Amino acid sequence: DIVMTQSPDSLAVSLGERATISCKSSQSVLYRSNNKNHLAWYQQKPGQPPKLLIYWASTRESGVPDRFSGSGSGTDFTLTISSLQPEDVAVYYCQQYYSPSLFTFGPGTKVDIK
Amino acid sequence: EVQLLESGGGLVQPGGSLRLSCAASGFTFSRYAMSWVRQAPGKGLEWVSSISGSAGSTYYADSVKGRFTISRDNSKNTLYLQMNSLRAEDTAVYYCAKDSVIVVVVAGWFDMWGQGTMVTVSS
């Protein structure tokens, strides 16, 4: 099984400042056949379902503000919010989709305003 | 507009059964794999099960294998989750989620989610 970990568990950032979330997988999610990292990021606000932000580790979903960016490869990934806005307060999850027999999510990182 | 609407949740005793439904609209349902993802109260997301567009392939988390069955009726644009032998640890909001792209089996990242239906397993 691929285990996903995230750090930190929570962070508080001032408005307009950068927020950085780390996600690590217990094994590589880089698929050789397509040379893509099978890693997605979601945002979940209280009382709402998750919303897809990033897939293939760095491709922004349509309509997602460009202050959200994803990077990394293999086992180490990062979600960056370049300039935190009030509406970005949420829990952020990474997810690997390397194997259809077991997709797994990270435990989540809560982002608040400092 | 793509919409997913779950139903069928409720309170059930340990060992009991429930069937969840997810009515889809706004896209060609049969062309996309679908999944169930759950979230226990105050906890993170847990993938439960996925099914290909044709229903020819199904996948389950170890925690539900042998107890839950995913299925779909493409003529009714509806996804199902039959849950048997329910346990307290199955208590969660259950979301149905749509694959982002059309693939032969399951892509595994989800561009649309329903609002969820709550399942509570308690005596």
mmCIF file of C-alpha atoms in Angstrom, chain A residues 1 38 40 42 44 47-52 54-56 61 93 95-97 100-107, chain B residues 35 37 39 43-47 50 59-62 65 95 100 105-111 113-116:
data_model
loop_
_atom_site.group_PDB
_atom_site.id
_atom_site.type_symbol
_atom_site.label_atom_id
_atom_site.label_comp_id
_atom_site.label_asym_id
_atom_site.label_seq_id
_atom_site.Cartn_x
_atom_site.Cartn_y
_atom_site.Cartn_z
ATOM 1 C CA ASP A 1 0.000 0.000 0.000
ATOM 2 C CA HIS A 38 -0.122 10.329 -10.270
ATOM 3 C CA ALA A 40 -3.640 15.260 -6.971
ATOM 4 C CA TYR A 42 -7.861 18.893 -3.116
ATOM 5 C CA GLN A 44 -12.063 21.133 1.418
ATOM 6 C CA GLY A 47 -19.366 21.574 5.354
ATOM 7 C CA GLN A 48 -18.408 21.172 1.701
ATOM 8 C CA PRO A 49 -17.142 18.305 -0.431
ATOM 9 C CA PRO A 50 -13.547 18.378 -1.614
ATOM 10 C CA LYS A 51 -12.637 20.413 -4.670
ATOM 11 C CA LEU A 52 -9.964 19.348 -7.150
ATOM 12 C CA ILE A 54 -4.183 20.088 -9.034
ATOM 13 C CA TYR A 55 -3.629 16.814 -10.882
ATOM 14 C CA TRP A 56 -0.554 15.186 -12.426
ATOM 15 C CA GLU A 61 -7.686 22.307 -12.715
ATOM 16 C CA TYR A 93 -5.376 16.889 0.934
ATOM 17 C CA GLN A 95 -4.012 11.941 -3.079
ATOM 18 C CA GLN A 96 -2.162 9.340 -5.081
ATOM 19 C CA TYR A 97 -3.894 7.560 -7.933
ATOM 20 C CA PRO A 100 -6.549 1.625 -9.119
ATOM 21 C CA SER A 101 -6.656 -1.047 -6.480
ATOM 22 C CA LEU A 102 -5.883 1.432 -3.733
ATOM 23 C CA PHE A 103 -6.128 5.161 -4.047
ATOM 24 C CA THR A 104 -4.999 6.898 -0.876
ATOM 25 C CA PHE A 105 -5.258 10.375 0.576
ATOM 26 C CA GLY A 106 -2.918 12.191 2.880
ATOM 27 C CA PRO A 107 -4.189 13.073 6.366
ATOM 28 C CA SER B 35 -16.000 6.203 -6.975
ATOM 29 C CA VAL B 37 -15.029 8.245 -0.850
ATOM 30 C CA GLN B 39 -15.071 10.875 5.650
ATOM 31 C CA LYS B 43 -11.419 12.966 10.062
ATOM 32 C CA GLY B 44 -9.781 12.858 6.666
ATOM 33 C CA LEU B 45 -10.809 11.358 3.357
ATOM 34 C CA GLU B 46 -10.773 7.617 2.723
ATOM 35 C CA TRP B 47 -11.240 6.090 -0.708
ATOM 36 C CA SER B 50 -14.333 2.562 -7.717
ATOM 37 C CA TYR B 59 -11.991 -1.965 -6.862
ATOM 38 C CA TYR B 60 -12.306 -1.856 -3.093
ATOM 39 C CA ALA B 61 -10.374 -0.658 -0.101
ATOM 40 C CA ASP B 62 -9.272 -3.499 2.155
ATOM 41 C CA LYS B 65 -13.685 -5.685 0.764
ATOM 42 C CA TYR B 95 -19.368 11.033 -1.193
ATOM 43 C CA SER B 100 -11.850 13.594 -14.300
ATOM 44 C CA VAL B 105 -10.668 1.501 -16.329
ATOM 45 C CA VAL B 106 -10.343 4.107 -13.577
ATOM 46 C CA ALA B 107 -8.267 7.299 -13.670
ATOM 47 C CA GLY B 108 -8.515 7.938 -9.941
ATOM 48 C CA TRP B 109 -8.630 11.681 -9.557
ATOM 49 C CA PHE B 110 -11.989 13.303 -9.107
ATOM 50 C CA ASP B 111 -13.222 16.534 -10.614
ATOM 51 C CA TRP B 113 -18.132 15.384 -5.895
ATOM 52 C CA GLY B 114 -21.610 15.135 -4.499
ATOM 53 C CA GLN B 115 -22.618 16.794 -1.231
ATOM 54 C CA GLY B 116 -22.488 13.471 0.568
#
